[in-house]
């Protein structure tokens, strides 16, 4: 994944896209008239407070429990809290939380770099590209994952070990999710190192933001490792890291997997309009308040992609409005249960994996 250099200001957070075409303009007016893009400051004040308290409780429990196998319980708890911190950073990246770019940037680096050890600047650039071209071959970084193929063309282009991974990817997906946190940490460090070596990086602009990001990320990694190895014996420390980071990555992966996996993959030159591109490539997950909390609002993926700056608690209210709008125009609106979404994603990966066999067709069967 390519590193995205920081500009003179904060990394450009994702915001409400300009109206594209008459269909999107009509839907956008309905959403604005319903007040669904209005800030939800009280909600986020409570959300930030409760998440910070949960993080403090997790690390306090870790310190009090000491060198004990009971620390595996705190590892599980901290894995869940890390994911919730990540969801807050995601909202900040979309400018859902505060009115100003600077305030959202500060929250983003506190959640990402300091809180969970993920570069906010790198992630924002990557996520910008995903939102602009969801499920688009060669453009969306989320479908250019080295170990997975989402189209027949990519599957048959694999060679050596990669081809083997593609063939059995439906069976390897779940084990690979446990490595997601390590992958994010590694990509963050590589991105910051690449930015540091870019010629002409301004010390007053890009350099200042790079210093904050690199400093906070280094502090997180060093504090995390020092705390774990000072409190726990070496064996317990390593096991704690494996459990906490493995479950953290698994949680994130399980939250992202239902969104686009198994939905249509578009060619790079596809000319589908903004509204239809976002709807056709996204999937919602049915559920109630517990699902909303567990998935950080990502279960309303269609609404989120149409209106990235919409505050998380407004997505549930927007869902019936958007679904009705799509139904009026005969536009497929995909919803599934959580388990059903996983089944669809795995079936798609299995179908694509079979295309690696000699003599298989290139296209994925409809």
Coordinates of C-alpha atoms in Angstrom, one line a residue:
X1 CA 0.0 0.0 0.0
X2 CA 1.4 3.3 -1.0
X3 CA 2.1 6.0 1.6
X4 CA 0.1 9.2 1.2
X5 CA 2.2 12.3 2.0
X6 CA 0.8 14.8 4.4
X7 CA -0.1 18.1 2.9
X8 CA 0.6 21.5 4.6
X9 CA -2.6 21.1 6.6
X10 CA -4.1 18.0 8.2
X11 CA -4.7 14.9 6.0
X12 CA -7.8 15.7 4.0
X13 CA -10.6 14.0 5.9
X14 CA -13.4 12.5 4.0
X15 CA -16.4 14.8 3.8
X16 CA -19.8 15.0 2.2
X17 CA -19.3 14.6 -1.6
X18 CA -20.7 17.3 -3.9
X19 CA -24.0 16.4 -5.5
X20 CA -23.4 14.3 -8.6
X21 CA -26.2 13.9 -11.1
X22 CA -29.9 14.5 -10.5
X23 CA -30.5 11.2 -8.6
X24 CA -27.9 11.9 -5.9
X25 CA -29.0 15.6 -5.8
X26 CA -32.6 14.6 -5.1
X27 CA -31.5 12.1 -2.3
X28 CA -29.1 14.6 -0.8
X29 CA -31.9 17.2 -0.5
X30 CA -34.1 14.7 1.3
X31 CA -31.3 13.8 3.7
X32 CA -30.5 17.4 4.4
X33 CA -34.2 18.3 4.9
X34 CA -34.5 15.5 7.5
X35 CA -31.6 17.0 9.4
X36 CA -29.5 13.9 9.1
X37 CA -26.2 15.7 8.4
X38 CA -26.5 17.9 11.5
X39 CA -23.7 17.5 14.1
X40 CA -24.4 15.1 17.0
X41 CA -22.1 16.7 19.6
X42 CA -23.8 15.2 22.6
X43 CA -23.6 11.7 21.2
X44 CA -19.9 12.0 20.5
X45 CA -19.2 13.7 23.8
X46 CA -20.6 10.6 25.6
X47 CA -19.0 8.2 23.1
X48 CA -15.5 9.7 23.5
X49 CA -15.9 9.8 27.3
X50 CA -17.1 6.2 27.7
X51 CA -14.5 4.9 25.3
X52 CA -11.7 6.7 27.1
X53 CA -13.0 5.3 30.4
X54 CA -13.1 1.8 29.0
X55 CA -9.5 2.1 27.8
X56 CA -8.4 3.4 31.2
X57 CA -10.3 0.6 33.0
X58 CA -8.6 -2.0 30.7
X59 CA -5.1 -0.7 31.4
X60 CA -5.8 -0.2 35.1
X61 CA -7.0 -3.8 35.4
X62 CA -3.8 -4.9 33.5
X63 CA -1.6 -3.1 36.1
X64 CA -3.6 -4.4 39.1
X65 CA -3.8 -8.0 38.0
X66 CA 0.0 -8.3 37.5
X67 CA 1.9 -11.3 36.3
X68 CA -1.0 -13.7 36.1
X69 CA -2.7 -15.9 33.5
X70 CA -5.9 -13.8 34.3
X71 CA -4.3 -11.2 32.0
X72 CA -5.7 -13.1 29.1
X73 CA -9.1 -11.7 30.2
X74 CA -7.8 -8.2 30.1
X75 CA -6.3 -8.9 26.6
X76 CA -9.7 -9.8 25.3
X77 CA -11.2 -6.7 26.9
X78 CA -8.5 -4.4 25.5
X79 CA -8.9 -6.0 22.0
X80 CA -12.6 -5.0 22.0
X81 CA -11.8 -1.5 23.3
X82 CA -9.0 -0.9 20.8
X83 CA -11.6 -1.6 18.0
X84 CA -14.0 0.9 19.5
X85 CA -11.2 3.5 19.6
X86 CA -10.5 2.7 15.9
X87 CA -14.2 3.3 15.1
X88 CA -13.9 6.7 16.7
X89 CA -10.8 7.5 14.6
X90 CA -12.8 6.4 11.5
X91 CA -15.5 8.9 12.4
X92 CA -13.0 11.6 12.9
X93 CA -11.5 10.9 9.5
X94 CA -14.9 11.5 7.9
X95 CA -15.3 14.8 9.9
X96 CA -18.4 13.3 11.7
X97 CA -17.3 14.4 15.1
X98 CA -16.3 18.1 15.1
X99 CA -17.0 21.0 12.9
X100 CA -13.3 21.9 12.2
X101 CA -10.7 19.9 10.3
X102 CA -8.1 20.5 13.0
X103 CA -10.3 19.2 15.8
X104 CA -11.1 16.0 13.9
X105 CA -7.4 15.6 13.0
X106 CA -6.4 15.9 16.7
X107 CA -9.0 13.3 17.7
X108 CA -7.8 11.1 14.8
X109 CA -4.1 11.0 15.7
X110 CA -5.0 10.5 19.4
X111 CA -7.2 7.5 18.6
X112 CA -5.0 6.1 15.8
X113 CA -1.4 6.9 16.5
X114 CA -1.5 7.2 20.2
X115 CA -4.4 4.9 21.1
X116 CA -4.0 1.9 18.9
X117 CA -0.7 2.3 17.0
X118 CA -2.1 3.0 13.6
X119 CA -1.0 6.0 11.4
X120 CA -4.0 8.3 11.0
X121 CA -2.5 10.1 8.0
X122 CA -1.7 6.9 6.1
X123 CA -5.1 5.4 6.8
X124 CA -7.0 8.5 5.8
X125 CA -5.3 8.6 2.4
X126 CA -5.9 4.9 1.8
X127 CA -9.5 5.3 2.9
X128 CA -10.1 8.3 0.7
X129 CA -9.2 6.2 -2.3
X130 CA -11.5 3.4 -1.2
X131 CA -14.5 5.7 -0.9
X132 CA -13.8 7.4 -4.2
X133 CA -13.6 4.0 -6.1
X134 CA -15.2 1.2 -3.9
X135 CA -14.6 -2.3 -5.2
X136 CA -12.9 -1.0 -8.3
X137 CA -10.1 -3.2 -9.8
X138 CA -6.7 -1.5 -9.7
X139 CA -7.9 1.6 -7.9
X140 CA -9.5 0.6 -4.6
X141 CA -6.7 -0.4 -2.2
X142 CA -9.1 -2.6 -0.3
X143 CA -9.4 -5.0 -3.3
X144 CA -5.7 -4.9 -4.0
X145 CA -4.8 -7.1 -1.0
X146 CA -1.8 -9.3 -1.8
X147 CA -3.2 -12.5 -0.4
X148 CA -6.8 -12.2 -1.7
X149 CA -8.4 -12.0 -5.2
X150 CA -11.8 -10.6 -5.7
X151 CA -12.1 -11.0 -9.5
X152 CA -11.3 -13.8 -11.9
X153 CA -8.7 -11.6 -13.7
X154 CA -6.7 -11.0 -10.6
X155 CA -7.0 -14.6 -9.5
X156 CA -5.6 -16.0 -12.7
X157 CA -2.8 -13.4 -12.7
X158 CA -1.4 -14.9 -9.5
X159 CA 1.9 -16.8 -9.6
X160 CA 3.6 -19.2 -7.2
X161 CA 2.6 -18.9 -3.6
X162 CA 0.1 -16.1 -4.4
X163 CA -1.8 -18.4 -6.7
X164 CA -2.0 -21.1 -4.0
X165 CA -3.3 -18.5 -1.6
X166 CA -5.9 -17.3 -4.1
X167 CA -7.1 -20.9 -4.7
X168 CA -7.7 -21.6 -1.0
X169 CA -8.5 -18.0 0.1
X170 CA -12.0 -18.8 1.3
X171 CA -10.5 -21.2 3.9
X172 CA -7.6 -18.9 4.7
X173 CA -9.6 -15.7 5.3
X174 CA -10.5 -16.3 8.9
X175 CA -6.9 -17.2 10.0
X176 CA -5.6 -14.2 8.1
X177 CA -7.9 -11.9 10.0
X178 CA -5.9 -12.6 13.1
X179 CA -2.9 -10.9 11.4
X180 CA -4.8 -7.8 10.5
X181 CA -3.5 -5.7 13.4
X182 CA 0.1 -6.6 12.6
X183 CA -0.5 -5.7 9.0
X184 CA -1.9 -2.3 10.0
X185 CA 1.0 -1.6 12.3
X186 CA 3.5 -2.6 9.7
X187 CA 1.9 -0.5 7.0
X188 CA 1.7 2.5 9.3
X189 CA 5.4 2.3 10.1
X190 CA 6.4 1.9 6.5
X191 CA 4.3 4.8 5.4
X192 CA 5.9 7.1 8.0
X193 CA 9.4 6.0 7.0
X194 CA 8.7 6.6 3.4
X195 CA 7.3 10.0 4.1
X196 CA 10.5 10.9 6.1
X197 CA 12.7 10.1 3.1
X198 CA 10.6 12.2 0.6
X199 CA 12.7 14.9 -1.0
X200 CA 11.5 18.5 -0.2
X201 CA 9.3 17.6 2.7
X202 CA 8.6 20.9 4.5
X203 CA 9.7 21.1 8.1
X204 CA 7.0 23.7 8.8
X205 CA 4.1 21.9 7.2
X206 CA 4.4 18.2 6.3
X207 CA 7.4 17.8 8.6
X208 CA 5.4 19.1 11.6
X209 CA 2.5 16.7 11.0
X210 CA 5.0 13.8 10.3
X211 CA 6.7 14.6 13.6
X212 CA 3.4 14.4 15.5
X213 CA 2.3 11.2 13.8
X214 CA 5.7 9.5 14.2
X215 CA 6.2 10.7 17.8
X216 CA 2.8 9.5 18.9
X217 CA 3.1 6.2 17.1
X218 CA 6.6 5.6 18.6
X219 CA 5.3 6.5 22.0
X220 CA 2.4 4.0 21.7
X221 CA 4.6 1.1 20.5
X222 CA 7.3 1.7 23.2
X223 CA 4.8 2.3 26.0
X224 CA 2.7 -0.8 25.0
X225 CA 5.8 -3.1 24.8
X226 CA 7.4 -1.7 28.0
X227 CA 4.1 -2.1 30.0
X228 CA 3.6 -5.7 28.8
X229 CA 7.1 -6.9 29.4
X230 CA 7.6 -5.0 32.7
X231 CA 4.4 -6.4 34.2
X232 CA 4.4 -9.9 32.7
X233 CA 6.9 -12.7 32.5
X234 CA 8.3 -13.2 28.9
X235 CA 6.0 -16.1 28.1
X236 CA 2.9 -14.4 29.4
X237 CA 3.9 -11.2 27.8
X238 CA 4.2 -12.8 24.3
X239 CA 0.9 -14.7 24.8
X240 CA -0.8 -11.5 25.9
X241 CA 0.4 -9.6 22.8
X242 CA -0.7 -12.5 20.5
X243 CA -4.2 -12.7 22.1
X244 CA -4.8 -8.9 22.4
X245 CA -3.4 -8.0 18.9
X246 CA -4.8 -11.1 17.2
X247 CA -8.4 -10.5 18.5
X248 CA -8.1 -6.8 17.8
X249 CA -7.3 -7.5 14.2
X250 CA -9.9 -10.2 14.0
X251 CA -12.6 -7.8 15.4
X252 CA -11.7 -5.1 12.8
X253 CA -11.6 -7.7 10.0
X254 CA -15.0 -9.1 11.0
X255 CA -16.4 -5.5 11.0
X256 CA -15.0 -4.7 7.5
X257 CA -15.6 -8.0 5.8
X258 CA -19.4 -7.6 5.4
X259 CA -19.2 -4.2 3.7
X260 CA -18.0 -5.0 0.2
X261 CA -16.7 -8.5 0.0
X262 CA -18.8 -10.5 -2.4
X263 CA -20.3 -7.4 -4.0
X264 CA -19.7 -6.5 -7.7
X265 CA -16.1 -5.7 -8.6
X266 CA -15.9 -2.9 -11.2
X267 CA -13.3 -2.3 -13.9
X268 CA -11.0 0.7 -13.5
X269 CA -12.7 2.4 -16.5
X270 CA -16.2 1.8 -15.3
X271 CA -18.4 4.9 -15.8
X272 CA -21.2 4.1 -13.4
X273 CA -22.5 7.2 -11.6
X274 CA -21.7 8.1 -8.0
X275 CA -24.9 7.0 -6.4
X276 CA -25.3 3.8 -8.2
X277 CA -21.6 2.9 -7.8
X278 CA -21.8 3.4 -4.0
X279 CA -25.0 1.4 -3.7
X280 CA -24.2 -1.5 -6.0
X281 CA -20.8 -2.2 -4.4
X282 CA -21.9 -1.9 -0.7
X283 CA -23.9 -4.2 1.6
X284 CA -25.8 -3.4 4.8
X285 CA -26.0 -5.7 7.8
X286 CA -29.4 -6.0 9.5
X287 CA -29.6 -5.6 13.3
X288 CA -30.4 -3.4 16.2
X289 CA -28.6 -1.2 18.6
X290 CA -26.2 -4.0 19.6
X291 CA -25.2 -4.4 16.0
X292 CA -24.7 -0.7 15.6
X293 CA -22.4 -0.6 18.6
X294 CA -20.5 -3.7 17.7
X295 CA -19.8 -2.7 14.1
X296 CA -19.3 1.0 14.8
X297 CA -22.0 2.0 12.4
X298 CA -20.3 0.3 9.5
X299 CA -23.4 -2.0 9.2
X300 CA -25.0 1.0 7.4
X301 CA -22.4 0.8 4.7
X302 CA -24.6 2.0 1.9
X303 CA -25.7 5.2 3.7
X304 CA -22.1 5.7 5.0
X305 CA -20.7 5.6 1.4
X306 CA -23.4 7.9 0.1
X307 CA -22.9 10.4 2.9
X308 CA -19.5 9.9 4.5
X309 CA -19.8 12.9 6.8
X310 CA -23.1 11.8 8.3
X311 CA -22.7 11.3 12.0
X312 CA -22.8 7.7 13.1
X313 CA -26.1 7.8 15.1
X314 CA -27.9 9.4 12.1
X315 CA -27.2 6.4 9.8
X316 CA -30.0 4.3 11.3
X317 CA -32.5 7.1 10.6
X318 CA -31.2 7.5 7.0
X319 CA -31.5 3.8 6.2
X320 CA -35.3 3.6 5.4
X321 CA -35.1 6.8 3.5
X322 CA -32.3 5.6 1.2
X323 CA -33.8 2.1 0.8
X324 CA -37.1 3.6 -0.3
X325 CA -35.3 6.0 -2.7
X326 CA -33.5 3.0 -4.3
X327 CA -36.7 0.9 -4.5
X328 CA -38.5 3.7 -6.4
X329 CA -35.7 3.6 -9.0
X330 CA -35.3 -0.2 -9.1
X331 CA -31.8 0.0 -7.8
X332 CA -30.7 -3.1 -5.9
X333 CA -30.2 -2.4 -2.2
X334 CA -28.3 -5.3 -0.6
X335 CA -29.0 -6.2 3.1
X336 CA -28.1 -9.4 4.9
X337 CA -27.8 -10.7 8.4
X338 CA -24.3 -10.6 9.9
X339 CA -23.8 -14.4 9.4
X340 CA -25.4 -14.1 6.0
X341 CA -23.0 -11.4 4.9
X342 CA -20.0 -13.6 5.9
X343 CA -21.5 -16.5 4.0
X344 CA -21.9 -14.4 0.9
X345 CA -18.3 -13.1 1.2
X346 CA -16.9 -16.6 1.6
X347 CA -18.9 -18.0 -1.2
X348 CA -17.6 -15.3 -3.5
X349 CA -14.0 -15.9 -2.4
X350 CA -14.4 -19.6 -3.0
X351 CA -15.9 -19.0 -6.5
X352 CA -13.0 -16.7 -7.4
X353 CA -10.5 -19.2 -6.0
X354 CA -11.8 -22.0 -8.2
X355 CA -11.0 -19.8 -11.3
X356 CA -7.3 -20.4 -10.6
X357 CA -7.7 -23.9 -11.9
X358 CA -6.4 -24.6 -15.4
X359 CA -9.2 -24.1 -18.0
X360 CA -11.4 -22.1 -15.8
X361 CA -13.3 -19.1 -17.3
X362 CA -12.0 -15.6 -16.4
X363 CA -15.3 -14.1 -15.3
X364 CA -17.0 -14.8 -12.0
X365 CA -20.4 -16.5 -12.6
X366 CA -23.3 -14.2 -11.8

